[in-house]
Amino acid sequence: MAENIDVVVIGGGYAGVMAANRLTQRDDVTVTLINPRRTFVERIRLHQLVGGSDDAVVDYAKILADRVRLTVDTVTRIDAAGRHVELASGGTVGYDYLIYAVGSGSADPQVPGAAEHAHPLAGLEEAERLRPVIAGAPASAAVSVVGAGPAGIETAAELAEEGRTVTLVCGGVLGPYLHPRGRRAVAGRLARLGVTVLDGPDTRVTEVTRETVRLADGRELPSEVTVWTAGFGVPDLAARSGLSTDALGRLRTDETLTSVDDPRIVAAGDSAAPSDLPLRQGCQSAVQLGPQAAETVLSRITGERPAPIGVGFAGQCLSLGRRFGVFQFSRRNDRAVSLYLGGRLGGRVKEVVCRSTVWQLAYEARKPGVRTWWSKDGKRAELLRAKQAEAPGTAGRAA
């Protein structure tokens, strides 16, 4: 009888759950998912938690295959040589293969006063701490949202729809990903909600105090509640464990998502940097990279050559309150195009995307490996060739 193979997945987000579920295709693989929480976090709904319209969590029983063993704990170190991980509880878990899917979180703002006086919004606990702050603030309180990516735009709209006085401080362009047509639609809806949008290079935040936000152009904005959504960071677990990372701390891998240091460690999601050409962080890439990381492990188990990653994008969807939204279409290589859906139709599409993402996790749990939904970007190979031509050997191995 064949020996059982132990695979540990670190991180129970979109990528980790997809990877864990996909691994259950083989009966001789034991899958352990290690996650610090007992429930799955819908990060794409955190702005709703802050606004009070959703709790942004899903029971793992609904989306995780029965054969996946959930361990609620935090990994403090990966011992690659000894093939085990060390847990905050004091125990260890051994593995034959490891999938590194620790995700991302709030980045250190490195702006004076921001750590002390601003409220980050990249994780469940941060959103749960912010909700009572918002609820307890006077109706007339000035609220500043710093950062004009999806989290900032959606949070500003959510709070403005509640009747809050909201200023969105972009620090640059509103919705940098968006095509100008989509950006105008977002700006128009924010204006109708009463959100004051401050954009341009002079709106970079230089200091946060208990009651103000100071900008690069010298303006001082009143702000009784400051929400910080600018930038993401990744956990430093890989670096602390002696594994190679990029400048942001993401695990460096080749095009099969295999660590450049260890063929038994594979990465997926926001914490992966394949060939030093990482993909846009978010659930859209995570739900694709998770299964591909699992397929790399399954290929190595059978002695086959793992396939290189193939990821394709459809665009970016934004909720602008509970009934309105914008879906910005893109090419498969993640470049926004002029086409978008706005208004109530955009809002309905956004909600369908949120629900279908959870459905996709659950479907993979029931029928692992049965379907692949995504069309792939054919231009990534060109980018890799160009990168290798500029600096041979820097794009990672392709084994």
Short mmCIF file of C-alpha atoms in Angstrom, two decimals:
data_model
loop_
_atom_site.label_atom_id
_atom_site.label_comp_id
_atom_site.label_asym_id
_atom_site.label_seq_id
_atom_site.Cartn_x
_atom_site.Cartn_y
_atom_site.Cartn_z
CA MET A 1 0.00 0.00 0.00
CA ALA A 2 1.36 3.46 -0.97
CA GLU A 3 2.56 5.69 1.85
CA ASN A 4 0.33 8.64 2.69
CA ILE A 5 1.57 12.09 1.62
CA ASP A 6 1.15 15.02 3.99
CA VAL A 7 0.53 18.47 2.51
CA VAL A 8 0.25 21.52 4.75
CA VAL A 9 -1.43 24.69 3.49
CA ILE A 10 -0.62 27.84 5.46
CA GLY A 11 -3.43 30.36 5.17
CA GLY A 12 -7.17 29.90 4.78
CA GLY A 13 -7.97 32.75 2.41
CA TYR A 14 -9.12 32.50 -1.20
CA ALA A 15 -5.89 30.93 -2.49
CA GLY A 16 -5.39 28.61 0.48
CA VAL A 17 -8.93 27.22 0.43
CA MET A 18 -8.83 26.63 -3.33
CA ALA A 19 -5.46 24.88 -3.01
CA ALA A 20 -6.56 22.70 -0.10
CA ASN A 21 -9.74 21.65 -1.89
CA ARG A 22 -7.93 20.86 -5.15
CA LEU A 23 -5.45 18.60 -3.30
CA THR A 24 -8.26 16.26 -2.21
CA GLN A 25 -8.33 14.79 -5.73
CA ARG A 26 -5.91 12.14 -4.48
CA ASP A 27 -6.99 9.70 -1.76
CA ASP A 28 -3.41 9.21 -0.57
CA VAL A 29 -2.91 12.92 0.20
CA THR A 30 -3.67 14.19 3.71
CA VAL A 31 -4.35 17.94 3.67
CA THR A 32 -3.96 20.16 6.73
CA LEU A 33 -5.04 23.79 6.47
CA ILE A 34 -3.55 26.02 9.17
CA ASN A 35 -5.33 29.32 9.73
CA PRO A 36 -5.53 31.69 12.71
CA ARG A 37 -9.34 31.98 12.51
CA ARG A 38 -12.18 29.47 12.66
CA THR A 39 -14.12 31.22 9.90
CA PHE A 40 -13.31 32.26 6.34
CA VAL A 41 -13.01 36.01 5.79
CA GLU A 42 -14.67 37.56 2.75
CA ARG A 43 -12.17 40.37 2.36
CA ILE A 44 -14.15 41.78 -0.54
CA ARG A 45 -16.95 42.52 1.96
CA LEU A 46 -14.93 44.17 4.74
CA HIS A 47 -16.27 47.60 3.79
CA GLN A 48 -19.76 46.18 4.38
CA LEU A 49 -18.77 45.03 7.84
CA VAL A 50 -17.63 48.57 8.64
CA GLY A 51 -20.90 49.92 7.27
CA GLY A 52 -22.95 47.34 9.18
CA SER A 53 -24.56 45.50 6.25
CA ASP A 54 -22.59 42.21 6.40
CA ASP A 55 -20.38 40.27 8.82
CA ALA A 56 -17.88 39.37 6.05
CA VAL A 57 -17.36 35.79 7.28
CA VAL A 58 -18.36 32.32 6.02
CA ASP A 59 -18.28 29.05 7.95
CA TYR A 60 -15.47 26.83 6.65
CA ALA A 61 -17.91 23.90 6.68
CA LYS A 62 -19.61 25.52 3.67
CA ILE A 63 -16.50 25.94 1.51
CA LEU A 64 -13.89 23.41 2.69
CA ALA A 65 -13.78 19.79 1.57
CA ASP A 66 -14.58 17.27 4.31
CA ARG A 67 -11.15 15.66 3.93
CA VAL A 68 -9.30 18.88 4.73
CA ARG A 69 -8.20 19.06 8.35
CA LEU A 70 -8.55 22.61 9.71
CA THR A 71 -6.03 23.56 12.40
CA VAL A 72 -6.77 26.90 14.07
CA ASP A 73 -3.34 28.25 14.91
CA THR A 74 -0.61 30.56 13.61
CA VAL A 75 2.59 29.36 11.95
CA THR A 76 5.56 31.15 13.49
CA ARG A 77 8.34 29.50 11.48
CA ILE A 78 8.90 27.15 8.56
CA ASP A 79 11.73 24.65 9.03
CA ALA A 80 12.41 23.75 5.41
CA ALA A 81 15.30 21.43 6.25
CA GLY A 82 13.25 19.53 8.83
CA ARG A 83 10.05 19.71 6.78
CA HIS A 84 7.82 20.97 9.52
CA VAL A 85 6.18 24.19 10.66
CA GLU A 86 6.24 25.59 14.19
CA LEU A 87 2.99 26.84 15.70
CA ALA A 88 2.24 29.67 18.10
CA SER A 89 0.60 27.12 20.40
CA GLY A 90 3.96 25.41 20.79
CA GLY A 91 3.41 22.38 18.58
CA THR A 92 4.78 21.42 15.19
CA VAL A 93 3.22 19.94 12.05
CA GLY A 94 5.29 17.92 9.61
CA TYR A 95 4.84 17.96 5.86
CA ASP A 96 5.99 16.34 2.65
CA TYR A 97 4.90 19.42 0.68
CA LEU A 98 3.96 22.91 1.83
CA ILE A 99 1.72 25.50 0.16
CA TYR A 100 2.47 29.02 1.32
CA ALA A 101 -0.74 31.08 1.04
CA VAL A 102 -0.48 33.54 3.92
CA GLY A 103 -2.12 36.36 1.96
CA SER A 104 -1.66 40.05 2.64
CA GLY A 105 -2.64 42.66 5.19
CA SER A 106 -2.13 46.29 6.06
CA ALA A 107 1.24 47.79 5.24
CA ASP A 108 3.15 49.96 7.68
CA PRO A 109 1.94 53.43 6.62
CA GLN A 110 5.29 55.06 7.51
CA VAL A 111 3.47 58.37 7.85
CA PRO A 112 3.84 60.22 11.17
CA GLY A 113 0.84 59.59 13.39
CA ALA A 114 -0.90 57.12 11.07
CA ALA A 115 -0.14 54.04 13.19
CA GLU A 116 -1.44 55.81 16.30
CA HIS A 117 -4.46 57.66 14.96
CA ALA A 118 -5.63 56.01 11.72
CA HIS A 119 -7.67 52.81 11.47
CA PRO A 120 -6.34 50.23 8.97
CA LEU A 121 -8.82 48.11 7.01
CA ALA A 122 -7.16 45.09 5.43
CA GLY A 123 -8.22 42.34 7.82
CA LEU A 124 -11.21 41.09 9.76
CA GLU A 125 -10.04 42.19 13.18
CA GLU A 126 -9.24 45.67 11.87
CA ALA A 127 -12.72 45.99 10.37
CA GLU A 128 -14.31 44.69 13.57
CA ARG A 129 -12.42 47.31 15.61
CA LEU A 130 -13.40 50.08 13.21
CA ARG A 131 -17.12 49.28 13.13
CA PRO A 132 -17.88 50.44 16.72
CA VAL A 133 -15.68 53.51 16.21
CA ILE A 134 -17.81 54.52 13.25
CA ALA A 135 -21.06 53.59 14.98
CA GLY A 136 -20.08 55.56 18.09
CA ALA A 137 -19.01 58.73 16.28
CA PRO A 138 -21.48 61.63 16.11
CA ALA A 139 -23.49 61.80 12.88
CA SER A 140 -21.75 65.07 12.05
CA ALA A 141 -18.22 63.66 12.57
CA ALA A 142 -15.79 64.26 9.72
CA VAL A 143 -14.53 60.94 8.31
CA SER A 144 -11.44 60.72 6.11
CA VAL A 145 -10.66 57.65 4.02
CA VAL A 146 -7.04 57.55 2.87
CA GLY A 147 -6.34 55.55 -0.28
CA ALA A 148 -8.23 55.49 -3.58
CA GLY A 149 -7.98 51.82 -4.50
CA PRO A 150 -11.00 49.48 -4.26
CA ALA A 151 -11.02 49.36 -0.45
CA GLY A 152 -10.91 53.13 -0.12
CA ILE A 153 -13.54 53.83 -2.77
CA GLU A 154 -15.94 51.18 -1.46
CA THR A 155 -15.53 52.23 2.18
CA ALA A 156 -16.05 55.90 1.35
CA ALA A 157 -19.21 55.10 -0.60
CA GLU A 158 -20.53 52.75 2.09
CA LEU A 159 -20.14 55.31 4.86
CA ALA A 160 -21.46 58.20 2.77
CA GLU A 161 -24.59 56.20 1.99
CA GLU A 162 -25.10 55.94 5.76
CA GLY A 163 -25.17 59.73 5.88
CA ARG A 164 -21.60 60.25 7.04
CA THR A 165 -19.54 63.28 5.98
CA VAL A 166 -16.73 61.59 4.06
CA THR A 167 -13.57 62.86 2.40
CA LEU A 168 -11.68 60.45 0.16
CA VAL A 169 -8.00 61.37 0.16
CA CYS A 170 -6.51 59.76 -2.94
CA GLY A 171 -2.85 60.70 -2.62
CA GLY A 172 -2.76 60.50 -6.42
CA VAL A 173 -5.27 59.29 -8.99
CA LEU A 174 -8.77 58.14 -8.07
CA GLY A 175 -8.95 54.42 -8.87
CA PRO A 176 -5.51 54.02 -10.52
CA TYR A 177 -6.60 50.76 -12.18
CA LEU A 178 -9.64 52.26 -13.86
CA HIS A 179 -9.97 53.43 -17.46
CA PRO A 180 -10.77 57.18 -17.59
CA ARG A 181 -14.38 56.39 -18.55
CA GLY A 182 -14.81 54.06 -15.58
CA ARG A 183 -13.09 56.61 -13.34
CA ARG A 184 -15.56 59.32 -14.36
CA ALA A 185 -18.45 56.99 -13.51
CA VAL A 186 -17.00 56.30 -10.07
CA ALA A 187 -16.34 59.98 -9.45
CA GLY A 188 -19.89 60.85 -10.49
CA ARG A 189 -21.45 58.35 -8.10
CA LEU A 190 -19.21 59.46 -5.22
CA ALA A 191 -20.23 63.07 -5.88
CA ARG A 192 -23.92 62.12 -5.76
CA LEU A 193 -23.30 60.40 -2.42
CA GLY A 194 -21.70 63.60 -1.12
CA VAL A 195 -18.15 62.28 -0.90
CA THR A 196 -15.47 64.96 -1.23
CA VAL A 197 -12.74 63.52 -3.44
CA LEU A 198 -9.25 65.00 -3.11
CA ASP A 199 -6.96 63.71 -5.83
CA GLY A 200 -3.67 64.66 -7.44
CA PRO A 201 -0.02 64.46 -6.26
CA ASP A 202 -0.48 67.21 -3.67
CA THR A 203 -3.01 65.11 -1.75
CA ARG A 204 -0.37 62.75 -0.38
CA VAL A 205 -0.84 62.46 3.41
CA THR A 206 2.15 63.72 5.40
CA GLU A 207 0.80 63.43 8.95
CA VAL A 208 -2.20 62.15 10.87
CA THR A 209 -3.21 63.50 14.26
CA ARG A 210 -6.09 62.64 16.53
CA GLU A 211 -8.37 65.13 14.77
CA THR A 212 -6.68 66.08 11.49
CA VAL A 213 -5.10 64.81 8.30
CA ARG A 214 -2.32 66.94 6.84
CA LEU A 215 -1.53 66.89 3.12
CA ALA A 216 1.59 67.54 1.07
CA ASP A 217 0.20 70.86 -0.18
CA GLY A 218 -0.12 72.14 3.39
CA ARG A 219 -3.85 71.65 3.80
CA GLU A 220 -5.11 70.41 7.14
CA LEU A 221 -8.36 68.45 7.02
CA PRO A 222 -10.58 67.95 10.06
CA SER A 223 -10.93 64.21 10.66
CA GLU A 224 -12.50 62.71 13.75
CA VAL A 225 -12.21 59.22 12.22
CA THR A 226 -9.41 58.44 9.78
CA VAL A 227 -9.58 55.15 7.84
CA TRP A 228 -6.32 53.97 6.24
CA THR A 229 -6.64 51.79 3.13
CA ALA A 230 -3.47 52.82 1.30
CA GLY A 231 -1.20 49.91 0.45
CA PHE A 232 -0.89 46.25 1.39
CA GLY A 233 1.90 44.31 3.05
CA VAL A 234 2.54 40.61 3.41
CA PRO A 235 3.47 38.63 6.54
CA ASP A 236 7.21 38.22 7.09
CA LEU A 237 6.96 34.47 7.76
CA ALA A 238 8.96 33.50 4.65
CA ALA A 239 11.76 35.96 5.40
CA ARG A 240 11.88 34.92 9.08
CA SER A 241 12.16 31.32 7.94
CA GLY A 242 15.19 32.03 5.77
CA LEU A 243 13.39 31.74 2.42
CA SER A 244 14.03 34.08 -0.51
CA THR A 245 11.57 36.95 -0.84
CA ASP A 246 11.14 40.00 -3.02
CA ALA A 247 11.39 43.57 -1.72
CA LEU A 248 7.82 43.43 -0.35
CA GLY A 249 8.36 40.10 1.42
CA ARG A 250 6.53 37.84 -1.04
CA LEU A 251 7.99 34.36 -1.50
CA ARG A 252 10.08 34.21 -4.67
CA THR A 253 9.08 31.34 -6.95
CA ASP A 254 9.49 30.15 -10.51
CA GLU A 255 6.63 30.01 -13.02
CA THR A 256 5.25 26.84 -11.44
CA LEU A 257 4.90 28.68 -8.10
CA THR A 258 7.72 26.57 -6.63
CA SER A 259 10.05 28.30 -4.17
CA VAL A 260 13.43 29.14 -5.68
CA ASP A 261 14.95 27.63 -2.51
CA ASP A 262 13.02 24.40 -2.02
CA PRO A 263 11.05 22.25 -4.51
CA ARG A 264 8.74 21.06 -1.71
CA ILE A 265 7.49 24.59 -0.97
CA VAL A 266 4.93 26.13 -3.32
CA ALA A 267 3.29 29.56 -3.00
CA ALA A 268 -0.08 30.99 -4.03
CA GLY A 269 -2.04 34.20 -3.78
CA ASP A 270 -0.93 37.63 -2.59
CA SER A 271 2.20 36.26 -0.87
CA ALA A 272 3.70 34.77 -4.06
CA ALA A 273 6.15 36.49 -6.42
CA PRO A 274 6.48 34.19 -9.44
CA SER A 275 9.55 35.01 -11.54
CA ASP A 276 9.72 38.40 -9.79
CA LEU A 277 6.68 39.37 -11.87
CA PRO A 278 3.91 39.12 -9.26
CA LEU A 279 0.27 39.47 -10.28
CA ARG A 280 -2.18 42.03 -8.95
CA GLN A 281 -3.13 41.16 -5.40
CA GLY A 282 -6.76 40.20 -4.84
CA CYS A 283 -9.25 37.35 -4.88
CA GLN A 284 -9.39 37.27 -8.71
CA SER A 285 -5.78 36.10 -8.95
CA ALA A 286 -5.91 34.11 -5.70
CA VAL A 287 -8.72 31.78 -6.79
CA GLN A 288 -6.68 30.96 -9.89
CA LEU A 289 -3.26 30.60 -8.26
CA GLY A 290 -4.55 28.38 -5.43
CA PRO A 291 -5.57 25.46 -7.68
CA GLN A 292 -2.43 25.88 -9.78
CA ALA A 293 -0.24 25.65 -6.68
CA ALA A 294 -2.06 22.43 -5.78
CA GLU A 295 -1.54 21.07 -9.29
CA THR A 296 2.17 21.76 -8.98
CA VAL A 297 2.28 19.68 -5.80
CA LEU A 298 0.23 16.90 -7.39
CA SER A 299 2.57 16.86 -10.41
CA ARG A 300 5.62 16.55 -8.17
CA ILE A 301 3.99 13.68 -6.29
CA THR A 302 3.57 11.76 -9.55
CA GLY A 303 7.02 12.73 -10.84
CA GLU A 304 5.64 14.85 -13.67
CA ARG A 305 6.89 18.26 -14.76
CA PRO A 306 4.61 20.97 -13.28
CA ALA A 307 2.93 23.31 -15.72
CA PRO A 308 3.68 27.04 -15.65
CA ILE A 309 0.98 29.28 -14.25
CA GLY A 310 -1.73 30.71 -16.45
CA VAL A 311 -3.85 33.53 -15.05
CA GLY A 312 -6.34 35.76 -16.82
CA PHE A 313 -8.20 38.82 -15.59
CA ALA A 314 -11.70 40.05 -16.41
CA GLY A 315 -11.52 43.48 -14.77
CA GLN A 316 -12.32 45.08 -11.44
CA CYS A 317 -15.69 45.53 -9.77
CA LEU A 318 -16.50 48.18 -7.19
CA SER A 319 -19.56 48.59 -5.01
CA LEU A 320 -20.64 52.20 -4.56
CA GLY A 321 -23.13 51.72 -1.77
CA ARG A 322 -25.60 48.87 -1.53
CA ARG A 323 -27.37 49.33 -4.88
CA PHE A 324 -24.86 50.89 -7.24
CA GLY A 325 -21.48 49.91 -8.58
CA VAL A 326 -19.03 49.84 -11.47
CA PHE A 327 -17.62 46.83 -13.25
CA GLN A 328 -14.49 47.88 -15.12
CA PHE A 329 -13.66 45.43 -17.91
CA SER A 330 -10.07 44.62 -18.80
CA ARG A 331 -8.01 42.57 -21.20
CA ARG A 332 -6.81 39.21 -19.93
CA ASN A 333 -3.44 40.78 -19.12
CA ASP A 334 -5.16 43.05 -16.56
CA ARG A 335 -5.11 46.23 -18.64
CA ALA A 336 -8.36 48.18 -18.25
CA VAL A 337 -10.36 48.98 -21.38
CA SER A 338 -12.98 51.65 -22.06
CA LEU A 339 -15.94 49.30 -21.47
CA TYR A 340 -17.62 49.34 -18.06
CA LEU A 341 -20.99 48.66 -16.47
CA GLY A 342 -22.28 51.28 -14.05
CA GLY A 343 -25.29 52.23 -11.99
CA ARG A 344 -27.65 49.62 -10.60
CA LEU A 345 -26.50 47.05 -13.15
CA GLY A 346 -22.90 47.53 -11.97
CA GLY A 347 -24.07 47.06 -8.38
CA ARG A 348 -25.87 43.82 -9.25
CA VAL A 349 -22.82 42.51 -11.08
CA LYS A 350 -20.63 43.31 -8.07
CA GLU A 351 -22.94 41.34 -5.76
CA VAL A 352 -23.02 38.41 -8.19
CA VAL A 353 -19.22 38.39 -8.22
CA CYS A 354 -19.06 38.37 -4.42
CA ARG A 355 -21.54 35.50 -4.15
CA SER A 356 -20.05 33.52 -7.01
CA THR A 357 -16.58 33.66 -5.45
CA VAL A 358 -17.84 31.83 -2.37
CA TRP A 359 -19.79 29.46 -4.62
CA GLN A 360 -16.60 28.72 -6.54
CA LEU A 361 -14.79 27.77 -3.32
CA ALA A 362 -17.66 25.47 -2.36
CA TYR A 363 -17.80 23.91 -5.83
CA GLU A 364 -14.09 23.08 -5.69
CA ALA A 365 -14.71 21.43 -2.30
CA ARG A 366 -17.40 19.19 -3.79
CA LYS A 367 -15.78 18.47 -7.15
CA PRO A 368 -12.06 19.23 -6.99
CA GLY A 369 -10.40 19.78 -10.33
CA VAL A 370 -13.55 19.33 -12.41
CA ARG A 371 -13.63 22.79 -13.96
CA THR A 372 -11.43 25.76 -14.77
CA TRP A 373 -13.33 29.00 -15.34
CA TRP A 374 -10.61 31.37 -16.41
CA SER A 375 -9.22 32.30 -19.81
CA LYS A 376 -5.47 32.85 -19.58
CA ASP A 377 -3.26 35.82 -20.37
CA GLY A 378 -1.09 34.91 -23.34
CA LYS A 379 1.22 37.91 -22.92
CA ARG A 380 2.93 36.82 -19.70
CA ALA A 381 5.37 34.63 -21.63
CA GLU A 382 6.40 37.70 -23.63
CA LEU A 383 7.04 39.65 -20.42
CA LEU A 384 9.18 36.81 -19.09
CA ARG A 385 11.23 36.63 -22.25
CA ALA A 386 11.81 40.39 -22.15
CA LYS A 387 12.80 40.23 -18.49
CA GLN A 388 15.23 37.37 -19.11
CA ALA A 389 16.74 39.21 -22.07
CA GLU A 390 17.38 42.27 -19.91
CA ALA A 391 18.87 40.34 -16.98
CA PRO A 392 19.47 36.65 -17.71
CA GLY A 393 18.81 34.37 -14.74
CA THR A 394 16.67 36.82 -12.73
CA ALA A 395 13.25 35.49 -13.65
CA GLY A 396 13.50 32.25 -11.66
CA ARG A 397 13.76 28.73 -12.91
CA ALA A 398 10.94 27.26 -14.99
CA ALA A 399 11.10 23.70 -13.71
#
